[in-house]
Amino acid sequence: MSTVEEAYEHCALVTKEQARNFYYGIRLLPPDKRSALCAVYALARIVDDIGDGDLPPEAKLQGLADIRKSLGDLSASTDPVYVAVADAARRYPIPLGAFEELLDGVEMDVTGREYVRFEDLVEYCRCVAGSVGRLCLGVFGSKPEPEAPTYADELGIALQQTNILRDIREDLLNGRVYLPKEDLDKFGVELKVGEDGRLADDGGGLTALVHFSAARARDWYARGLKLVPSLDRRSAACCAAMSGIYRTLLDRIDEQPSLVFDRRLSLSGREKAVVAVRALTGIGR
Ligand SMILES: CC(C)=CCC/C(C)=C/CC/C(C)=C/COP(=O)(O)OP(=O)(O)O
């Protein structure tokens, strides 16, 4: 049993420890919004961790179903994460149904969904990341802008496409391929990790595919970032920092695709802090 205050403290700790990229943006929010976004993050983290964990698929699906049930009656739970999400949802118009979409997306991971067309991948990205964008928007609030949820959705989808490029090797080692089959075929790529532990790029098809996918992801950033002018200053800074860090990762991958062939690419703490400061001061937005 935890008080609401303790519940928020728990979520803040989880976010600080685990949101290695997004915390740089979240900390730019004023305290109330920061706490609410940490609650959203902590619940999304629980869902994601089930998907990425070591349990057998049936147990994962059961875990996801249990969360779905808890979401149906948030006030019944004494778990600090649900306590904090319930309070945040009372204070901000958080579209809780978006958590259900996140659950749908993680279920796709568990059941081993294949992505044949890019549109199939977009559907997955909308569930696992567009949903998070719309949850963030609930906390940010926006000036009257009917397209705001669409932009938030598109920004999340842009981030997820970046995440997929960053993690191609790691995902493949875990038996997951997110790059659509139609794109792999178009570039003559058969994803495999060689004996040296690197992604094979015989003939340069994978390099070309990464450039192609990065250019497409950039279009989604351009659309999603139309959200920023409709946000208040601190929410705009948070949004610009979160997307700026991922956008910088995308640029780096596009400059040198081989960076993601043998490891997970990340920015240094200093590089992320520079993006966050620029977001706060409005530079580069
Ligand atoms: C409007 C708005 C703010 C839109 C953005 C929404 C958003 C933050 C979506 C998250 C999508 C994403 C790539 C999560 C990866 O989490 P992870 O835990 O794998 O990340 P990490 O590995 O980079 O730490």
mmCIF file with all atom_site columns, N, CA, C and O and ligand atoms in Angstrom, residues 20-22 41 45 129 132-133 136 140 152 155-156 159-160 163 166 227 239 242 246 264, ligand 1:
data_model
loop_
_atom_site.group_PDB
_atom_site.id
_atom_site.type_symbol
_atom_site.label_atom_id
_atom_site.label_alt_id
_atom_site.label_comp_id
_atom_site.label_asym_id
_atom_site.label_entity_id
_atom_site.label_seq_id
_atom_site.pdbx_PDB_ins_code
_atom_site.Cartn_x
_atom_site.Cartn_y
_atom_site.Cartn_z
_atom_site.occupancy
_atom_site.B_iso_or_equiv
_atom_site.pdbx_formal_charge
_atom_site.auth_seq_id
_atom_site.auth_comp_id
_atom_site.auth_asym_id
_atom_site.auth_atom_id
_atom_site.pdbx_PDB_model_num
ATOM   1   N N   . ARG A 1 20  ? 16.886 6.058  -20.187 1.00 0.00 ? 20  ARG A N   1
ATOM   2   C CA  . ARG A 1 20  ? 18.231 6.622  -20.442 1.00 0.00 ? 20  ARG A CA  1
ATOM   3   C C   . ARG A 1 20  ? 18.215 7.751  -21.467 1.00 0.00 ? 20  ARG A C   1
ATOM   4   O O   . ARG A 1 20  ? 19.051 8.636  -21.445 1.00 0.00 ? 20  ARG A O   1
ATOM   5   N N   . ASN A 1 21  ? 17.254 7.712  -22.381 1.00 0.00 ? 21  ASN A N   1
ATOM   6   C CA  . ASN A 1 21  ? 17.149 8.802  -23.364 1.00 0.00 ? 21  ASN A CA  1
ATOM   7   C C   . ASN A 1 21  ? 16.047 9.797  -22.998 1.00 0.00 ? 21  ASN A C   1
ATOM   8   O O   . ASN A 1 21  ? 16.258 11.004 -23.010 1.00 0.00 ? 21  ASN A O   1
ATOM   9   N N   . PHE A 1 22  ? 14.874 9.272  -22.630 1.00 0.00 ? 22  PHE A N   1
ATOM   10  C CA  . PHE A 1 22  ? 13.712 10.156 -22.473 1.00 0.00 ? 22  PHE A CA  1
ATOM   11  C C   . PHE A 1 22  ? 13.755 11.004 -21.207 1.00 0.00 ? 22  PHE A C   1
ATOM   12  O O   . PHE A 1 22  ? 13.101 12.037 -21.115 1.00 0.00 ? 22  PHE A O   1
ATOM   13  N N   . TYR A 1 41  ? 5.336  6.641  -17.863 1.00 0.00 ? 41  TYR A N   1
ATOM   14  C CA  . TYR A 1 41  ? 6.543  5.899  -18.265 1.00 0.00 ? 41  TYR A CA  1
ATOM   15  C C   . TYR A 1 41  ? 6.640  4.581  -17.491 1.00 0.00 ? 41  TYR A C   1
ATOM   16  O O   . TYR A 1 41  ? 6.928  3.525  -18.060 1.00 0.00 ? 41  TYR A O   1
ATOM   17  N N   . ARG A 1 45  ? 6.790  0.968  -19.026 1.00 0.00 ? 45  ARG A N   1
ATOM   18  C CA  . ARG A 1 45  ? 8.000  0.153  -18.768 1.00 0.00 ? 45  ARG A CA  1
ATOM   19  C C   . ARG A 1 45  ? 7.614  -1.264 -18.345 1.00 0.00 ? 45  ARG A C   1
ATOM   20  O O   . ARG A 1 45  ? 8.213  -2.233 -18.786 1.00 0.00 ? 45  ARG A O   1
ATOM   21  N N   . ALA A 1 129 ? 4.279  2.914  -29.935 1.00 0.00 ? 129 ALA A N   1
ATOM   22  C CA  . ALA A 1 129 ? 4.922  4.219  -29.730 1.00 0.00 ? 129 ALA A CA  1
ATOM   23  C C   . ALA A 1 129 ? 3.987  5.400  -30.014 1.00 0.00 ? 129 ALA A C   1
ATOM   24  O O   . ALA A 1 129 ? 4.021  6.396  -29.285 1.00 0.00 ? 129 ALA A O   1
ATOM   25  N N   . VAL A 1 132 ? 2.202  5.984  -26.986 1.00 0.00 ? 132 VAL A N   1
ATOM   26  C CA  . VAL A 1 132 ? 2.965  6.708  -25.957 1.00 0.00 ? 132 VAL A CA  1
ATOM   27  C C   . VAL A 1 132 ? 2.967  8.212  -26.270 1.00 0.00 ? 132 VAL A C   1
ATOM   28  O O   . VAL A 1 132 ? 2.848  9.050  -25.367 1.00 0.00 ? 132 VAL A O   1
ATOM   29  N N   . GLY A 1 133 ? 3.061  8.540  -27.557 1.00 0.00 ? 133 GLY A N   1
ATOM   30  C CA  . GLY A 1 133 ? 2.989  9.948  -27.949 1.00 0.00 ? 133 GLY A CA  1
ATOM   31  C C   . GLY A 1 133 ? 1.672  10.573 -27.510 1.00 0.00 ? 133 GLY A C   1
ATOM   32  O O   . GLY A 1 133 ? 1.638  11.688 -26.967 1.00 0.00 ? 133 GLY A O   1
ATOM   33  N N   . CYS A 1 136 ? 1.636  11.035 -23.788 1.00 0.00 ? 136 CYS A N   1
ATOM   34  C CA  . CYS A 1 136 ? 2.433  12.231 -23.433 1.00 0.00 ? 136 CYS A CA  1
ATOM   35  C C   . CYS A 1 136 ? 1.612  13.495 -23.684 1.00 0.00 ? 136 CYS A C   1
ATOM   36  O O   . CYS A 1 136 ? 1.602  14.416 -22.849 1.00 0.00 ? 136 CYS A O   1
ATOM   37  N N   . PHE A 1 140 ? 0.978  16.820 -21.544 1.00 0.00 ? 140 PHE A N   1
ATOM   38  C CA  . PHE A 1 140 ? 1.421  18.140 -22.020 1.00 0.00 ? 140 PHE A CA  1
ATOM   39  C C   . PHE A 1 140 ? 0.255  19.133 -22.079 1.00 0.00 ? 140 PHE A C   1
ATOM   40  O O   . PHE A 1 140 ? 0.379  20.280 -21.689 1.00 0.00 ? 140 PHE A O   1
ATOM   41  N N   . ALA A 1 152 ? 1.169  13.747 -32.485 1.00 0.00 ? 152 ALA A N   1
ATOM   42  C CA  . ALA A 1 152 ? 1.814  13.006 -31.394 1.00 0.00 ? 152 ALA A CA  1
ATOM   43  C C   . ALA A 1 152 ? 2.018  11.542 -31.797 1.00 0.00 ? 152 ALA A C   1
ATOM   44  O O   . ALA A 1 152 ? 3.061  10.929 -31.524 1.00 0.00 ? 152 ALA A O   1
ATOM   45  N N   . LEU A 1 155 ? 4.840  11.346 -34.327 1.00 0.00 ? 155 LEU A N   1
ATOM   46  C CA  . LEU A 1 155 ? 6.159  11.517 -33.705 1.00 0.00 ? 155 LEU A CA  1
ATOM   47  C C   . LEU A 1 155 ? 6.595  10.216 -33.015 1.00 0.00 ? 155 LEU A C   1
ATOM   48  O O   . LEU A 1 155 ? 7.742  9.789  -33.127 1.00 0.00 ? 155 LEU A O   1
ATOM   49  N N   . GLY A 1 156 ? 5.654  9.598  -32.325 1.00 0.00 ? 156 GLY A N   1
ATOM   50  C CA  . GLY A 1 156 ? 5.972  8.300  -31.702 1.00 0.00 ? 156 GLY A CA  1
ATOM   51  C C   . GLY A 1 156 ? 6.396  7.281  -32.756 1.00 0.00 ? 156 GLY A C   1
ATOM   52  O O   . GLY A 1 156 ? 7.373  6.539  -32.569 1.00 0.00 ? 156 GLY A O   1
ATOM   53  N N   . LEU A 1 159 ? 9.929  7.920  -33.815 1.00 0.00 ? 159 LEU A N   1
ATOM   54  C CA  . LEU A 1 159 ? 10.889 7.445  -32.812 1.00 0.00 ? 159 LEU A CA  1
ATOM   55  C C   . LEU A 1 159 ? 11.047 5.927  -32.888 1.00 0.00 ? 159 LEU A C   1
ATOM   56  O O   . LEU A 1 159 ? 12.150 5.395  -32.783 1.00 0.00 ? 159 LEU A O   1
ATOM   57  N N   . GLN A 1 160 ? 9.921  5.252  -33.080 1.00 0.00 ? 160 GLN A N   1
ATOM   58  C CA  . GLN A 1 160 ? 9.989  3.791  -33.116 1.00 0.00 ? 160 GLN A CA  1
ATOM   59  C C   . GLN A 1 160 ? 10.771 3.302  -34.338 1.00 0.00 ? 160 GLN A C   1
ATOM   60  O O   . GLN A 1 160 ? 11.516 2.324  -34.263 1.00 0.00 ? 160 GLN A O   1
ATOM   61  N N   . ASN A 1 163 ? 14.288 3.561  -33.389 1.00 0.00 ? 163 ASN A N   1
ATOM   62  C CA  . ASN A 1 163 ? 14.605 2.490  -32.448 1.00 0.00 ? 163 ASN A CA  1
ATOM   63  C C   . ASN A 1 163 ? 14.856 1.170  -33.187 1.00 0.00 ? 163 ASN A C   1
ATOM   64  O O   . ASN A 1 163 ? 15.782 0.422  -32.867 1.00 0.00 ? 163 ASN A O   1
ATOM   65  N N   . ARG A 1 166 ? 18.228 1.363  -34.857 1.00 0.00 ? 166 ARG A N   1
ATOM   66  C CA  . ARG A 1 166 ? 19.293 1.267  -33.852 1.00 0.00 ? 166 ARG A CA  1
ATOM   67  C C   . ARG A 1 166 ? 19.482 -0.169 -33.373 1.00 0.00 ? 166 ARG A C   1
ATOM   68  O O   . ARG A 1 166 ? 20.601 -0.612 -33.122 1.00 0.00 ? 166 ARG A O   1
ATOM   69  N N   . LEU A 1 227 ? 3.605  19.136 -33.977 1.00 0.00 ? 227 LEU A N   1
ATOM   70  C CA  . LEU A 1 227 ? 2.943  19.225 -32.668 1.00 0.00 ? 227 LEU A CA  1
ATOM   71  C C   . LEU A 1 227 ? 3.544  20.344 -31.813 1.00 0.00 ? 227 LEU A C   1
ATOM   72  O O   . LEU A 1 227 ? 2.823  21.019 -31.058 1.00 0.00 ? 227 LEU A O   1
ATOM   73  N N   . CYS A 1 239 ? 9.176  17.673 -25.388 1.00 0.00 ? 239 CYS A N   1
ATOM   74  C CA  . CYS A 1 239 ? 8.900  16.962 -26.637 1.00 0.00 ? 239 CYS A CA  1
ATOM   75  C C   . CYS A 1 239 ? 10.094 17.094 -27.598 1.00 0.00 ? 239 CYS A C   1
ATOM   76  O O   . CYS A 1 239 ? 10.534 16.105 -28.206 1.00 0.00 ? 239 CYS A O   1
ATOM   77  N N   . MET A 1 242 ? 13.093 14.950 -26.283 1.00 0.00 ? 242 MET A N   1
ATOM   78  C CA  . MET A 1 242 ? 12.918 13.507 -26.490 1.00 0.00 ? 242 MET A CA  1
ATOM   79  C C   . MET A 1 242 ? 13.114 13.157 -27.957 1.00 0.00 ? 242 MET A C   1
ATOM   80  O O   . MET A 1 242 ? 13.823 12.222 -28.312 1.00 0.00 ? 242 MET A O   1
ATOM   81  N N   . TYR A 1 246 ? 16.541 11.231 -30.224 1.00 0.00 ? 246 TYR A N   1
ATOM   82  C CA  . TYR A 1 246 ? 16.343 10.124 -31.170 1.00 0.00 ? 246 TYR A CA  1
ATOM   83  C C   . TYR A 1 246 ? 16.658 10.554 -32.608 1.00 0.00 ? 246 TYR A C   1
ATOM   84  O O   . TYR A 1 246 ? 17.183 9.788  -33.395 1.00 0.00 ? 246 TYR A O   1
ATOM   85  N N   . ARG A 1 264 ? 24.859 -1.662 -29.988 1.00 0.00 ? 264 ARG A N   1
ATOM   86  C CA  . ARG A 1 264 ? 23.758 -0.698 -29.850 1.00 0.00 ? 264 ARG A CA  1
ATOM   87  C C   . ARG A 1 264 ? 24.370 0.700  -29.766 1.00 0.00 ? 264 ARG A C   1
ATOM   88  O O   . ARG A 1 264 ? 25.210 0.965  -28.904 1.00 0.00 ? 264 ARG A O   1
HETATM 89  C C1  . LIG B 2 .   ? 4.577  13.403 -28.533 1.00 0.00 ? 1   LIG B C1  1
HETATM 90  C C2  . LIG B 2 .   ? 5.728  12.597 -28.093 1.00 0.00 ? 1   LIG B C2  1
HETATM 91  C C3  . LIG B 2 .   ? 6.469  13.058 -26.911 1.00 0.00 ? 1   LIG B C3  1
HETATM 92  C C4  . LIG B 2 .   ? 6.043  11.502 -28.802 1.00 0.00 ? 1   LIG B C4  1
HETATM 93  C C5  . LIG B 2 .   ? 7.111  10.530 -28.429 1.00 0.00 ? 1   LIG B C5  1
HETATM 94  C C6  . LIG B 2 .   ? 6.514  9.323  -27.751 1.00 0.00 ? 1   LIG B C6  1
HETATM 95  C C7  . LIG B 2 .   ? 7.546  8.366  -27.257 1.00 0.00 ? 1   LIG B C7  1
HETATM 96  C C8  . LIG B 2 .   ? 8.461  8.834  -26.191 1.00 0.00 ? 1   LIG B C8  1
HETATM 97  C C9  . LIG B 2 .   ? 7.575  7.121  -27.775 1.00 0.00 ? 1   LIG B C9  1
HETATM 98  C C10 . LIG B 2 .   ? 8.540  6.096  -27.327 1.00 0.00 ? 1   LIG B C10 1
HETATM 99  C C11 . LIG B 2 .   ? 8.885  5.174  -28.443 1.00 0.00 ? 1   LIG B C11 1
HETATM 100 C C12 . LIG B 2 .   ? 10.146 4.405  -28.227 1.00 0.00 ? 1   LIG B C12 1
HETATM 101 C C13 . LIG B 2 .   ? 11.093 4.362  -29.339 1.00 0.00 ? 1   LIG B C13 1
HETATM 102 C C14 . LIG B 2 .   ? 10.398 3.749  -27.083 1.00 0.00 ? 1   LIG B C14 1
HETATM 103 C C15 . LIG B 2 .   ? 11.655 3.000  -26.838 1.00 0.00 ? 1   LIG B C15 1
HETATM 104 O O1  . LIG B 2 .   ? 11.811 2.844  -25.473 1.00 0.00 ? 1   LIG B O1  1
HETATM 105 P P1  . LIG B 2 .   ? 13.145 2.201  -24.909 1.00 0.00 ? 1   LIG B P1  1
HETATM 106 O O2  . LIG B 2 .   ? 12.993 2.006  -23.473 1.00 0.00 ? 1   LIG B O2  1
HETATM 107 O O3  . LIG B 2 .   ? 13.518 1.013  -25.733 1.00 0.00 ? 1   LIG B O3  1
HETATM 108 O O4  . LIG B 2 .   ? 14.187 3.372  -25.193 1.00 0.00 ? 1   LIG B O4  1
HETATM 109 P P2  . LIG B 2 .   ? 15.761 3.349  -25.076 1.00 0.00 ? 1   LIG B P2  1
HETATM 110 O O5  . LIG B 2 .   ? 16.196 1.941  -25.357 1.00 0.00 ? 1   LIG B O5  1
HETATM 111 O O6  . LIG B 2 .   ? 16.200 4.323  -26.126 1.00 0.00 ? 1   LIG B O6  1
HETATM 112 O O7  . LIG B 2 .   ? 16.091 3.811  -23.703 1.00 0.00 ? 1   LIG B O7  1
#
